[in-house]
Each structure stands twice: as C-alpha cells, then as structure tokens.
XYZ file of C-alpha atoms in Angstrom:
393
model
C 85.738 141.545 152.412
C 83.738 144.473 154.286
C 85.553 147.523 154.146
C 89.073 148.434 153.764
C 89.203 149.763 150.047
C 87.997 152.713 148.468
C 85.998 153.626 145.291
C 88.821 154.772 143.119
C 90.725 151.474 143.769
C 88.052 149.249 143.340
C 87.063 150.951 140.035
C 90.530 150.783 138.825
C 90.925 147.173 139.506
C 87.503 145.868 137.983
C 88.390 143.051 135.443
C 87.551 142.917 131.906
C 84.497 141.856 131.551
C 83.680 139.041 129.150
C 81.549 140.186 125.946
C 77.493 139.572 126.424
C 75.934 136.676 124.848
C 74.663 137.236 121.495
C 71.212 139.289 121.425
C 67.954 137.574 120.654
C 68.030 136.405 117.018
C 65.351 136.706 113.997
C 64.561 133.040 114.361
C 63.653 133.226 118.129
C 61.598 136.413 117.456
C 59.765 134.669 114.504
C 58.908 131.872 116.869
C 57.684 134.167 119.164
C 55.170 135.454 117.110
C 54.104 131.968 116.206
C 53.726 131.232 119.600
C 51.425 134.322 120.447
C 49.264 133.858 117.125
C 48.553 130.195 118.652
C 47.885 131.662 122.129
C 45.577 134.135 120.710
C 43.723 132.039 118.698
C 43.178 129.682 121.752
C 41.535 132.536 123.714
C 39.140 133.111 121.091
C 40.554 136.365 119.454
C 41.636 137.048 115.776
C 44.434 139.443 116.702
C 46.554 140.622 119.638
C 47.600 144.311 120.476
C 50.777 144.602 122.070
C 51.355 148.010 123.508
C 54.852 149.925 123.758
C 57.017 148.431 126.642
C 58.631 145.109 127.744
C 56.261 142.988 125.510
C 56.711 145.077 122.386
C 60.478 144.603 122.945
C 59.983 141.014 123.339
C 57.997 140.434 120.130
C 59.584 143.035 117.950
C 62.894 144.295 119.348
C 61.641 147.939 119.634
C 62.781 149.172 123.073
C 60.061 151.915 123.178
C 58.808 153.309 126.374
C 54.858 153.960 126.687
C 54.047 157.502 126.394
C 50.680 159.086 125.669
C 51.123 158.287 121.943
C 50.018 155.115 120.564
C 52.966 152.861 119.576
C 51.776 149.399 119.192
C 52.076 145.997 117.669
C 48.986 144.421 115.859
C 49.347 140.772 115.325
C 46.366 138.831 113.631
C 46.299 135.308 114.065
C 46.257 134.772 110.338
C 48.498 137.491 108.378
C 51.318 139.751 108.811
C 52.075 141.951 111.739
C 51.695 145.649 111.533
C 53.106 148.270 113.654
C 51.230 151.392 114.582
C 53.516 154.490 115.206
C 53.135 158.051 115.111
C 54.590 159.403 111.708
C 57.178 161.903 112.833
C 58.539 158.919 114.750
C 58.912 156.659 111.522
C 62.587 156.867 111.347
C 63.424 156.157 115.104
C 61.021 153.085 114.652
C 62.749 151.815 111.414
C 66.239 152.152 113.317
C 65.165 149.276 115.838
C 62.625 147.163 114.086
C 63.688 143.604 114.164
C 60.782 141.847 112.465
C 59.281 142.307 109.024
C 56.197 144.419 109.457
C 53.813 146.824 107.553
C 53.981 150.352 109.397
C 50.684 152.074 109.812
C 51.368 155.835 110.634
C 49.301 158.439 112.022
C 49.462 162.222 112.203
C 49.120 163.966 115.529
C 45.536 165.357 114.792
C 44.136 161.715 114.170
C 42.942 159.033 116.597
C 44.968 156.097 115.996
C 42.319 153.883 117.331
C 40.830 154.381 113.806
C 43.730 152.724 112.325
C 43.404 149.736 114.613
C 39.423 149.547 113.600
C 40.493 149.729 109.903
C 42.675 146.503 110.695
C 39.760 144.228 112.072
C 36.688 142.899 110.421
C 33.292 144.154 111.750
C 32.743 142.485 115.325
C 36.180 141.060 115.371
C 37.531 140.165 119.104
C 40.727 141.718 119.906
C 43.110 140.229 122.540
C 44.526 143.652 124.411
C 47.757 144.016 126.256
C 46.750 145.057 129.830
C 48.857 147.850 129.597
C 47.024 149.435 126.867
C 45.778 152.654 128.006
C 42.096 152.586 128.740
C 40.784 155.127 126.249
C 42.367 153.374 123.398
C 40.132 150.271 124.525
C 36.933 152.150 124.974
C 37.360 154.006 121.333
C 37.660 150.248 119.942
C 34.531 149.033 121.880
C 32.619 152.378 120.577
C 33.560 151.059 117.143
C 31.753 147.632 117.284
C 34.681 145.609 118.449
C 34.849 142.907 121.150
C 37.932 143.339 123.724
C 39.583 140.696 125.838
C 42.225 140.253 128.227
C 45.652 139.480 126.201
C 47.478 138.321 129.101
C 47.346 134.854 128.496
C 48.889 135.266 124.853
C 51.532 137.839 126.041
C 52.365 136.186 129.463
C 52.053 132.670 127.787
C 55.277 133.660 125.674
C 57.299 135.745 127.985
C 57.025 133.528 131.340
C 58.933 130.596 129.631
C 62.664 131.786 129.131
C 64.660 130.161 126.252
C 68.643 129.652 126.557
C 69.289 132.833 124.775
C 67.246 134.773 127.325
C 68.628 132.701 130.475
C 72.021 133.356 129.196
C 71.674 137.203 128.996
C 69.926 137.078 132.368
C 72.714 135.258 133.710
C 75.168 137.595 132.313
C 73.403 140.668 133.839
C 73.245 139.008 137.378
C 76.796 137.923 137.393
C 77.836 141.263 136.572
C 75.742 143.091 139.414
C 77.028 140.340 141.858
C 80.303 141.644 141.107
C 79.407 145.275 141.580
C 77.550 144.462 145.160
C 81.052 142.673 145.895
C 83.049 145.900 145.197
C 80.493 147.923 147.036
C 80.704 146.089 150.338
C 84.525 146.865 150.179
C 84.351 150.739 149.912
C 82.278 150.923 153.157
C 83.716 153.044 155.968
C 82.515 154.682 158.767
C 80.752 158.317 157.550
C 80.168 157.183 153.973
C 76.977 158.817 152.546
C 74.465 156.370 150.771
C 74.460 158.530 147.780
C 78.157 157.956 147.650
C 77.675 154.056 147.514
C 74.944 154.410 144.839
C 77.062 156.938 142.660
C 80.004 153.971 143.032
C 77.603 151.454 142.021
C 76.349 153.123 138.961
C 79.987 153.681 137.775
C 81.114 150.404 138.419
C 78.217 149.013 136.190
C 79.036 151.127 133.682
C 82.885 150.313 133.650
C 81.583 146.851 133.573
C 79.847 147.729 130.170
C 76.224 148.346 130.625
C 74.471 151.733 130.693
C 74.614 152.358 134.473
C 72.485 150.744 137.238
C 68.760 150.443 136.363
C 68.057 151.156 140.086
C 69.842 151.467 143.554
C 68.483 151.256 146.957
C 71.475 151.616 149.930
C 70.090 151.703 153.451
C 71.662 151.394 156.608
C 70.469 150.914 160.149
C 66.795 151.282 160.974
C 66.258 152.391 157.211
C 66.670 148.746 156.310
C 63.243 148.146 158.104
C 61.513 149.873 155.109
C 61.594 147.774 152.291
C 62.178 150.400 149.835
C 64.063 152.915 152.191
C 63.270 156.321 153.719
C 63.910 159.808 151.972
C 67.363 161.417 152.791
C 70.858 160.606 152.595
C 72.243 158.457 155.165
C 75.835 158.094 156.644
C 76.906 155.035 157.644
C 77.746 154.209 161.492
C 80.073 151.533 162.990
C 78.181 148.281 164.247
C 75.121 148.943 161.625
C 73.425 146.737 159.296
C 73.910 147.343 155.645
C 71.092 146.431 152.868
C 72.199 147.018 149.160
C 69.640 146.364 146.350
C 70.581 147.155 142.601
C 70.471 145.623 139.381
C 71.586 146.506 135.770
C 70.322 145.280 132.062
C 71.803 143.493 129.155
C 70.056 143.703 125.951
C 67.249 144.716 128.309
C 67.035 141.569 130.508
C 67.414 142.284 134.358
C 69.282 141.683 137.289
C 67.847 142.492 140.676
C 70.384 141.541 143.835
C 70.271 141.926 147.470
C 72.475 141.721 150.376
C 71.729 142.415 153.881
C 75.224 142.151 155.949
C 77.015 143.512 159.227
C 79.148 146.480 159.082
C 80.747 145.711 162.775
C 79.020 144.415 165.576
C 75.236 143.808 165.366
C 72.787 142.464 168.202
C 72.163 138.864 168.713
C 68.424 139.132 167.406
C 69.608 140.596 164.385
C 71.962 137.327 163.932
C 69.153 135.012 164.682
C 66.366 136.496 162.416
C 69.128 136.618 159.523
C 69.673 132.913 159.810
C 65.735 132.394 160.082
C 65.601 134.480 156.471
C 68.418 132.086 154.896
C 66.522 129.008 155.991
C 63.200 130.654 154.271
C 64.819 131.470 151.295
C 66.264 127.970 150.922
C 62.785 126.313 151.881
C 61.326 128.418 148.964
C 63.959 127.227 146.447
C 63.489 123.532 147.950
C 59.899 123.531 146.934
C 60.451 124.568 143.235
C 59.605 121.867 140.879
C 57.534 121.604 137.522
C 54.029 121.585 137.935
C 53.891 123.032 141.358
C 51.497 126.174 141.645
C 53.626 129.647 142.259
C 51.815 130.184 145.466
C 53.202 127.249 147.164
C 56.619 128.512 146.815
C 55.425 131.183 148.986
C 53.663 129.099 151.441
C 57.142 127.062 151.803
C 59.006 130.359 152.984
C 56.243 131.564 155.259
C 56.066 128.296 157.076
C 59.670 128.710 157.843
C 58.816 132.039 159.399
C 55.514 131.377 161.317
C 56.972 128.168 162.794
C 59.491 130.371 164.472
C 56.585 132.744 165.573
C 56.780 135.466 162.910
C 53.379 136.542 161.204
C 51.554 135.196 160.309
C 50.725 136.244 156.562
C 51.680 139.906 156.446
C 51.930 141.004 159.845
C 54.982 142.265 161.529
C 57.497 141.230 162.616
C 57.551 138.954 159.652
C 57.454 139.074 155.792
C 55.522 142.118 154.560
C 55.584 141.157 150.668
C 55.399 138.101 148.390
C 58.283 136.012 148.253
C 59.188 136.370 144.623
C 58.361 137.972 141.249
C 59.062 136.942 137.675
C 61.982 138.781 136.107
C 63.107 139.115 132.359
C 62.723 142.051 129.950
C 60.813 143.537 133.026
C 62.104 143.588 136.744
C 58.933 142.545 138.022
C 56.720 140.615 135.745
C 54.228 137.421 136.000
C 54.069 135.059 137.435
C 54.533 135.965 141.137
C 55.256 133.795 144.017
C 52.508 134.787 146.228
C 49.277 133.396 147.474
C 46.493 133.136 144.804
C 48.901 132.856 141.888
C 48.218 129.381 140.881
C 50.497 129.605 137.716
C 52.173 126.032 137.382
C 56.020 126.327 137.637
C 57.428 125.224 134.343
C 61.153 124.875 132.896
C 62.330 128.286 131.675
C 60.421 130.256 134.157
C 62.599 132.830 136.470
C 62.147 134.298 139.955
C 63.466 136.495 142.486
C 63.501 134.757 145.954
C 63.339 137.189 148.897
C 61.084 136.536 151.725
C 62.393 139.398 153.455
C 61.729 139.784 157.246
C 60.900 143.227 158.873
C 61.281 144.034 162.442
C 59.261 147.468 162.577
C 61.246 150.677 163.275
C 64.113 148.483 164.076
C 65.714 146.572 161.166
C 64.894 144.568 157.802
C 66.833 141.673 156.146
C 66.538 140.848 152.429
C 68.650 138.435 150.808
C 67.681 138.249 146.922
C 68.915 135.867 144.741
C 67.197 134.549 141.407
C 66.617 131.110 140.022
C 65.373 129.717 136.964
C 63.158 126.322 136.989
C 64.686 123.432 135.715
C 63.336 119.722 134.477
C 63.756 118.528 138.016
C 63.891 121.736 140.226
C 65.468 125.009 140.584
C 68.902 126.374 139.717
C 70.563 129.667 140.994
C 71.678 132.251 138.782
C 73.889 133.588 141.625
C 74.874 131.967 144.864
C 73.134 132.926 148.033
C 74.956 134.969 150.563
C 76.511 132.472 153.206
C 76.504 134.489 156.284
C 75.580 137.728 158.040
C 79.762 138.586 158.140
C 80.022 137.045 154.642
C 77.975 138.537 151.823
C 79.688 136.696 148.963
C 80.687 133.088 148.651
C 84.254 134.055 147.023
C-alpha cells in the first residue's frame, strides 16, 4: 500500500522482530586467518597487513574505523597474528578483540612503521591492504621492505560469504524491506523528504538496530540524480518516489531501493519502469558460477540498448555499474561492471540495480540483492512487482 497511514501508527504496529542470527564465531574467524595466510603465501608475501576498517573487523572482530593513527593487523604466513595499536587505545582494543593476538603498542611521538619493520626480516615482502595510508607504506619501503598489493588475499577471503554471513545479510535485508514497506504507507501530499528519512531511521531502530546506515528519499525530478539533490523536497501528487536505505546487523549491510508512483505518472515512465525490471531480471538470469562478473553487467545493458537506450553510459540509459559486492562494506569487491573479470562463485553477494536515468526528468532504480548458488542466483529480497505495487506482500 502507498499512503493512507502515518508515522506514529506505523511505528506503533511494527512487529516484534526475531533475534538476529548468531555473530561470527571463533572457529570461523580462525578459518579466515588460515585462508588469508594461504592466499598471502600464494602471492609471494611473508605477511599480510590489514588496516582498520571492514577487513580488520572481518579477521579480528574489531569494528574500528580508520583514522590518522595506525590500527592494523599484522598476519605472518608462519606465526601468530599481531595487532598494532596506539598505547592509549589498548583498553578499547582489548574489549572488542576476538582472536588470540599479541598487541604491539606505540606512543604518540613514535612512528608505528618502526614496529612493523621490526616484525619482518630484512628484505621481506609484505602484502598490504589497499586502504593503508600511503605514507606508512612509503616508510616501510624506505626501511628496505618490498610491498605488494594484498587485495588478492583480503578479497579472496571476504568475497565468499559463509552460511553465517549469509544469514546475517538476510536478516538485515529482510528488516530494511519491512521498513521500506512502512515508509511507503506514510507518504502524503506535502510530506518532507526529511520526515520520511526520520521515520525510516526510527523504524530501523524500533526493529533492533542502531538506525539507518544511510537513507536517500527523492521525489519527482530529483530521482534523475542517482544520489539526489541538495535541499528538503516535499512530495507532490502524481510524482515518482525513489527511496534507497539500509542498516547493518553485526556489521553486515542491507541496501534496498524502491521506485514507485505516488498517483498518476506519464506513460513513458511506466514503459521505462518495465524495461528497468526486465534488465534487472536479465542480470539475475545470467548468474552462474564461473561466469565473469562483467557478463552480468553486459546482460542488463543488452536489454536497455536493444530498446534504444545508451549505449554504454550515455543517457537516457544506465549511468553506472549494474551492481556491487556487499558484506561488511556496503560497496566491496567484486563489481558487476565491464572490466571486472572475477569469476562468480557460490557465496558471492551482489546488488542488482541497473538504473535508468532520463536527464532532468526522472530516474528509476530497483535494487535488490542476490547471492550466487551452485546453480545460479538466489534473491535475498523479492523484487518489486510493479510501478504501483512496491512490495510483493
């Protein structure tokens, strides 16, 4: 249903939400470290350095955002892991560390690159997280160490989700789909985008998470801009609505977009909405283990180009990639885009969102996520049925 309710009633009638699945356990985290060691050895390095951020959380359980102060995991191919951390942060680190590891502390007037250098033998090769700040890498090179890109080791682990990860992702996405459903019900002429955003955050919190990780609410012409326009719009009758939002459960992301009609919309909007849905379905149908990621993008674009849109990124058409990986980061490798030849494998998770943009008029994005199975793909959330019916139930 679109409209006919209000924020207070929808928040009051939200169902009691099931408890989330169990968090990632010690055994799984240990297996991740062993897999990372093997992949690090395979690329010719003696150790892997993982910077603060989603990858550090993946391997250690530490939900630490990167800053100018180095917090990182040093994982040798042979030997125990070590955590590099500012001395004054030791207590906070110990409270969230979920693996056995030695902690190497540095004071504010010390260059922590020296700690890293002391952990390696002369001339050793270090595989480095691509998110490591540049100057730390340069300091290590100046000390005689060889650095190589550690993406193959880090992404080789993170791209393939375990059953426990899939369950956490499913929980987050099911939750956000319910929030999207409730948001559609509170729409009314004159409602401000900010009011819808506030409701979505409150609804996520009511279901048991720490609010929305992001939220975009766009009406009418603003839907033609993939990430919206500045200012606080108000909804008018006979407008297109685009809402894109998500949350996290144990760090694992949801990210769902719906585009639907509030009242009547022009016939060409309906035609392109149906074409967008066809492109999304074509991308889903193209998924098979072993197929390069770029083929999924090509399948969606073929539908649009056959209808006269594009080609490539030209507008009217699809201005961005068809999809992105998702997990502990909302956008993470691999990507459904031309040039990404990563072969699909069971356990990989992606958005499917081949948007159509008609410049300065409107845009249509339907975003659902799928995971790769042994035989194809499986949706986390059921795609939008129609322009006037945003939700299957």
